[in-house]
Tab-separated table of C-alpha atoms in Angstrom:
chain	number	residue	atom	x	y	z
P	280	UNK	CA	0.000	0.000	0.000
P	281	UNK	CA	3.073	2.176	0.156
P	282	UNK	CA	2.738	5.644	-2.176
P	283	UNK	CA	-0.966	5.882	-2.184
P	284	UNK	CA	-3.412	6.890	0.715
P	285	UNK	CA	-6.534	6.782	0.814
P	286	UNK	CA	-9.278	8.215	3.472
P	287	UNK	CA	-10.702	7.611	5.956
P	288	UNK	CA	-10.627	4.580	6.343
P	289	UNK	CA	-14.041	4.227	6.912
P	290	UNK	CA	-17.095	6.261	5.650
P	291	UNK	CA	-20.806	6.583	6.165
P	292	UNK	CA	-23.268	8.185	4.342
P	293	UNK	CA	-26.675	9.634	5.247
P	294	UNK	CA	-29.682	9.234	2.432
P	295	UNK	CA	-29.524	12.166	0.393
P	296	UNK	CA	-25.788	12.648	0.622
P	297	UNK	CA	-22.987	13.348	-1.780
P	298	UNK	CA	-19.546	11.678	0.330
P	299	UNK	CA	-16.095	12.257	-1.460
P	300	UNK	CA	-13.359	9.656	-0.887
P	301	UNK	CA	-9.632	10.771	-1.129
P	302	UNK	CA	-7.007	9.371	-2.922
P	303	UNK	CA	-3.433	10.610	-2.960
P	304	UNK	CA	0.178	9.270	-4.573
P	305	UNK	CA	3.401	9.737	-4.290
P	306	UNK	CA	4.610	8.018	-6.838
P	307	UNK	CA	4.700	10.281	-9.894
P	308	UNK	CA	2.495	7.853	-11.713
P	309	UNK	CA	0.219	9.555	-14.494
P	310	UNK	CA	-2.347	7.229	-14.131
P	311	UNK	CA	-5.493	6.709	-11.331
P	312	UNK	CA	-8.133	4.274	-11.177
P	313	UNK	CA	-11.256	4.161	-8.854
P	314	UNK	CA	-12.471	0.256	-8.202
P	315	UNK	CA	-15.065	-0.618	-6.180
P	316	UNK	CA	-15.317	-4.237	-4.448
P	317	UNK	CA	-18.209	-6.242	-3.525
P	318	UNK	CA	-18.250	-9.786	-2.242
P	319	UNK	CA	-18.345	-12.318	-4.468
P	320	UNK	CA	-18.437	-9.748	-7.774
P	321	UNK	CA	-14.283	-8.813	-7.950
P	322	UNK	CA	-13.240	-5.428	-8.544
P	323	UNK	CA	-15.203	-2.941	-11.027
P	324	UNK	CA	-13.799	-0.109	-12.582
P	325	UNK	CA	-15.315	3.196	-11.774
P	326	UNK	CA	-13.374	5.861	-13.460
P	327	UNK	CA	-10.272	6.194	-14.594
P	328	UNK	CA	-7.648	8.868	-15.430
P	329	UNK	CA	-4.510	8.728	-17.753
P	330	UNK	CA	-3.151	12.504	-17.455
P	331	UNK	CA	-4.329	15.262	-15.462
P	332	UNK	CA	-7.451	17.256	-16.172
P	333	UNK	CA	-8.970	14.307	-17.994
P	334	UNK	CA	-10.617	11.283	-17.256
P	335	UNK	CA	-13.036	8.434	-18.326
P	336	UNK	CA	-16.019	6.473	-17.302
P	337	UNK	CA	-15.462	2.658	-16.244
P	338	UNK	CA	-17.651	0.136	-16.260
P	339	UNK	CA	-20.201	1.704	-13.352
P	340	UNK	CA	-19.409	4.964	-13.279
P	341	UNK	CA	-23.373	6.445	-12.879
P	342	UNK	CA	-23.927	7.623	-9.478
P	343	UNK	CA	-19.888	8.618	-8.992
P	344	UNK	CA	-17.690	11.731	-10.383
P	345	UNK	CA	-14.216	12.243	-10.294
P	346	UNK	CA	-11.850	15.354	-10.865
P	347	UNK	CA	-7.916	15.173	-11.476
P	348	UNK	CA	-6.644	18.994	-11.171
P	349	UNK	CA	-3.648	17.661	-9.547
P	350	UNK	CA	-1.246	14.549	-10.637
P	351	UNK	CA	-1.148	13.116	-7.237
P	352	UNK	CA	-4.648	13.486	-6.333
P	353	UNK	CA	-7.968	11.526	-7.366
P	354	UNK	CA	-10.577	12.194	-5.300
P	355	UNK	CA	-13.965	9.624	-6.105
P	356	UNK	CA	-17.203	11.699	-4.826
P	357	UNK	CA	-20.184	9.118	-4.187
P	358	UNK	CA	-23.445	11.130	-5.250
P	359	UNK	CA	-26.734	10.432	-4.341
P	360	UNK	CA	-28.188	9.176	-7.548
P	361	UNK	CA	-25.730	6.063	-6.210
P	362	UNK	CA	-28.833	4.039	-4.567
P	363	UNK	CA	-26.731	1.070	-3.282
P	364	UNK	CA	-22.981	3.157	-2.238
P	365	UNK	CA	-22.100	0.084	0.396
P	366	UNK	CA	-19.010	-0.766	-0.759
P	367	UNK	CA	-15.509	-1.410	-0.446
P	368	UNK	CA	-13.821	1.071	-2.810
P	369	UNK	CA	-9.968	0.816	-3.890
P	370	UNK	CA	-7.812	3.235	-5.654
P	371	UNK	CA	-5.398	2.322	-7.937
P	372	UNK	CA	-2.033	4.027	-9.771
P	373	UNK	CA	0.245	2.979	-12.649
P	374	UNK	CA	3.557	5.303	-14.479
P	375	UNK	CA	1.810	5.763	-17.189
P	376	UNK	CA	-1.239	5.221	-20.503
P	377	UNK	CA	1.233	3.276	-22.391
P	378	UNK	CA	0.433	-0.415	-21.887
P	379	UNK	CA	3.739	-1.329	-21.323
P	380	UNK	CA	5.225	-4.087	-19.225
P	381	UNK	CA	6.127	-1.579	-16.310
P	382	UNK	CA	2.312	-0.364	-16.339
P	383	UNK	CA	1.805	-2.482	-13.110
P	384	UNK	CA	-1.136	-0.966	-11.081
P	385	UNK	CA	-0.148	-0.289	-6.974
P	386	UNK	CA	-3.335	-0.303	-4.605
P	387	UNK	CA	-4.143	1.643	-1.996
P	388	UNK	CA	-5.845	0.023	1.461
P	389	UNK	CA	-9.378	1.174	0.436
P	390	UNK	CA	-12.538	2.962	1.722
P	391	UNK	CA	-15.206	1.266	3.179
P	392	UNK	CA	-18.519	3.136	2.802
P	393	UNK	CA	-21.770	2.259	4.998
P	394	UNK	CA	-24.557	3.596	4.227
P	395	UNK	CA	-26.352	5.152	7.598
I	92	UNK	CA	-14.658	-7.895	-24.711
I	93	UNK	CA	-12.106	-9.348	-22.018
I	94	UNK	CA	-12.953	-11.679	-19.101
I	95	UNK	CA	-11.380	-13.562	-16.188
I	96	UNK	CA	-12.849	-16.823	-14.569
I	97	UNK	CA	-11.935	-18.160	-11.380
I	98	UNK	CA	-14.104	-21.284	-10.998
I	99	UNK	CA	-13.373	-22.112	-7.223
I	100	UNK	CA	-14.064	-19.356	-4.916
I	101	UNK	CA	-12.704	-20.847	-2.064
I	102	UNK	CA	-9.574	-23.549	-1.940
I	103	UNK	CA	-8.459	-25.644	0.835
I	104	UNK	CA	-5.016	-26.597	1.364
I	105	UNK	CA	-3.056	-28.160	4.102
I	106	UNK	CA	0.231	-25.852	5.232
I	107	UNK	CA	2.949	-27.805	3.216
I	108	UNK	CA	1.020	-29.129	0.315
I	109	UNK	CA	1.109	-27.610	-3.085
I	110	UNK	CA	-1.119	-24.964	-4.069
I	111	UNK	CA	-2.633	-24.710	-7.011
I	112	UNK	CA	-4.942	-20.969	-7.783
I	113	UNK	CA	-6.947	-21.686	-11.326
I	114	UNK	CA	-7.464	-18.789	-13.242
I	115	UNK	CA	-8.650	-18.801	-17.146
I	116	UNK	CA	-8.861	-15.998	-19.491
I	117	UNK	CA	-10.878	-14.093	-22.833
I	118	UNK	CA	-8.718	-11.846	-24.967
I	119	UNK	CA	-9.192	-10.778	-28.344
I	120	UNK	CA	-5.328	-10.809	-28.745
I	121	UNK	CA	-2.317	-11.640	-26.473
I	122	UNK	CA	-3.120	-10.732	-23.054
I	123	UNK	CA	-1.038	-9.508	-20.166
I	124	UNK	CA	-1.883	-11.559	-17.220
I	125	UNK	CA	-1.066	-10.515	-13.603
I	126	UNK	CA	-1.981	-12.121	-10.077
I	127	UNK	CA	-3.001	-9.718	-6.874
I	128	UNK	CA	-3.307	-10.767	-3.362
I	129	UNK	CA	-5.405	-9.259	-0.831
I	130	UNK	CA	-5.432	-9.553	3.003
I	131	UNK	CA	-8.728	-9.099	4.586
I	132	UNK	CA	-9.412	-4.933	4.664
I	133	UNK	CA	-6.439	-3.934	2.882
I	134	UNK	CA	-5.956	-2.969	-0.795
I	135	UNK	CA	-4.350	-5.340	-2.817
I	136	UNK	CA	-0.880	-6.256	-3.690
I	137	UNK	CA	0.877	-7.512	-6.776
I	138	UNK	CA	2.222	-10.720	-6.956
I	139	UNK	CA	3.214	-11.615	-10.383
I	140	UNK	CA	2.601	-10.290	-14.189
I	141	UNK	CA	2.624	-12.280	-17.584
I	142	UNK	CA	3.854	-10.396	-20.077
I	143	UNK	CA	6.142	-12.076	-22.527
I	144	UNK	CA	8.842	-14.865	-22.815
I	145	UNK	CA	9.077	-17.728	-20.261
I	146	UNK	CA	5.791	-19.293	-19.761
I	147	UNK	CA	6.476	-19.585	-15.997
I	148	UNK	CA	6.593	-16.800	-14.180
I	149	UNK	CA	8.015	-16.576	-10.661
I	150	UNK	CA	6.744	-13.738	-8.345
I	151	UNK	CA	6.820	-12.611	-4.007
I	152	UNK	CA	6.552	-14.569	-1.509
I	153	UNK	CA	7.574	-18.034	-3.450
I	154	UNK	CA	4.242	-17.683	-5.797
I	155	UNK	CA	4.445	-18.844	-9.467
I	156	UNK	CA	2.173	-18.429	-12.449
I	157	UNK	CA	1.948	-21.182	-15.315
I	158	UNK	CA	0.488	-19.323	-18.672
I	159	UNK	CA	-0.735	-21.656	-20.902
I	160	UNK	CA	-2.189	-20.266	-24.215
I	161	UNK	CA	-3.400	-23.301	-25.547
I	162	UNK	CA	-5.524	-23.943	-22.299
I	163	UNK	CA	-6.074	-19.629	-22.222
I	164	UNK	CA	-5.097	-20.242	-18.143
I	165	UNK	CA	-2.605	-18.507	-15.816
I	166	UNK	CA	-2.453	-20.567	-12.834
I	167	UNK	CA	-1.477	-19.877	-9.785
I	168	UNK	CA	0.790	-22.188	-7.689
I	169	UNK	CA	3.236	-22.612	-4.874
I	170	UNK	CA	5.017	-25.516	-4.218
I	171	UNK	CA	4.347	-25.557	-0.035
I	172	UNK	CA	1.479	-23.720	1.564
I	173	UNK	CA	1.897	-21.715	4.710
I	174	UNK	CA	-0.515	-20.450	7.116
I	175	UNK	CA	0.278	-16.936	6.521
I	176	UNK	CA	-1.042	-16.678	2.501
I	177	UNK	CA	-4.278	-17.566	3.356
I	178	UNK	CA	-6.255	-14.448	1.937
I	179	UNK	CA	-7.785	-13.731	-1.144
I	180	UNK	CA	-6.332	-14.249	-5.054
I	181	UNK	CA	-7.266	-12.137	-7.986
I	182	UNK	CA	-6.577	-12.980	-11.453
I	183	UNK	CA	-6.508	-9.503	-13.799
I	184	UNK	CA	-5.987	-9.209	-17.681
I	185	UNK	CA	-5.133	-6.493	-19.766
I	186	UNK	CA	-4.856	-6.356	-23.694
I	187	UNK	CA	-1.242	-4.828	-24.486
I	188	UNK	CA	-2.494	-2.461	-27.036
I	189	UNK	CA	-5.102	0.328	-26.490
I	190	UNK	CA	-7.771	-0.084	-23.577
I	191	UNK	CA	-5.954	2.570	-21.389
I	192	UNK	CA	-3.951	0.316	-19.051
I	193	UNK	CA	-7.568	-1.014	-17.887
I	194	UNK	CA	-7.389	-4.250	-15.793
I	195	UNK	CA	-10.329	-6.568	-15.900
I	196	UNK	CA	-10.308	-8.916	-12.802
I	197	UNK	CA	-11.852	-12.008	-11.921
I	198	UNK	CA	-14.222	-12.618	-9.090
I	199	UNK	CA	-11.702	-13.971	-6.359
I	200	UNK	CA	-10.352	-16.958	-4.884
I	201	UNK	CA	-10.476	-17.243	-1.111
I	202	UNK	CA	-7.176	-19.644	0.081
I	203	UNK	CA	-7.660	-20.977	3.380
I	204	UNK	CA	-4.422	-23.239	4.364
I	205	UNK	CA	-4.955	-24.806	7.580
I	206	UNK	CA	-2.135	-27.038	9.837
């Protein structure tokens, strides 16, 4: 988990609420990915960013927005169009878009988000 | 579109015995194949990657990888079990070309090695 942080550690969220979930490297990596984790269903892909000030959608990214105005931060904001937020959510970094055999993605120890 | 399997989500072992972690794979293309570990509430770590070259790969903590492109697998193995890597094994894939460095992963293999 060394070079990315992510908090807190633990989260709850009221009906109604937007919560925003921090994410922050030290790694000089370009890229940032936001997974979230249920049991049994593996790791989805959120959002994902390849250079600052731009991003993309994963594969369940309604309910959730991002922003990257900095390279070392990615912060995931859980809105409340989001009906079912209880999750464990994990960010991710790699050096760079290029798909190359260094691209190896480095975890953070994740978010867990309860809803209230 | 890419996809993992893991068709055991749970695998017994006795501390000593082999270990064995299947994982099978859907690529339009040659894939890059990695293994993650996760201990329970903690993000995950890398283990191993696939890329190119020697079909086995040889990774932390005394973890190997078999790819086998005829079979489309990546298994996991270790040749004795201990205690300590009982947690949870994900398989991830990645096409090498375009796809933005995205990782699909498979659903998770819980190892539970027991004396």
């Amino acid at each position: 988990d060394g070079g990315i942080t992510q908090s807190p550690k633990y989260l709850f969220r009221k009906e109604g609420q937007n919560v925003t979930l921090s994410c922050e490297q030290n790694l000089n990596h370009d890229a940032m990915y936001w997974y979230r984790q249920d049991p049994g269903q593996g790791l989805r892909l959120i959002y994902y960013s390849q250079i600052v000030n731009d991003f993309q959608k994963g594969d369940i990214a309604e309910g959730y927005s991002v922003s990257r105005e900095k390279k070392e931060s990615f912060p995931l904001t859980v809105t409340s169009a989001q009906k079912n937020p209880t999750a464990f959510y994990l960010c991710a970094s790699s050096v760079g878009t290029k798909a190359g055999a260094k691209n190896i993605q480095y975890f953070g120890a994740g978010t867990r988000l309860s809803v209230l | 579109a890419q996809s993992v399997a893991q068709p055991e989500d749970q695998v017994n072992v006795a501390e000593g015995n082999p270990l064995t972690v299947k994982c099978t794979y859907s690529v339009s293309g040659n894939p890059y194949l990695f293994w993650y570990v996760q201990y329970p509430n903690r993000g995950l770590q890398f283990l191993l990657k696939y890329i190119t070259g020697d079909n086995l790969v040889k990774g932390s903590y005394g973890f190997e990888a078999e790819f086998n492109k005829s079979q489309t697998s990546f298994h996991l193995k270790k040749p004795s079990a201990l205690v300590s890597d009982s947690a949870l094994y994900f398989c991830a894939v990645r096409v090498p070309t375009g796809g933005g460095n995205k990782l699909t992963f498979g659903t998770g293999t819980q190892l539970k090695v027991e004396l």
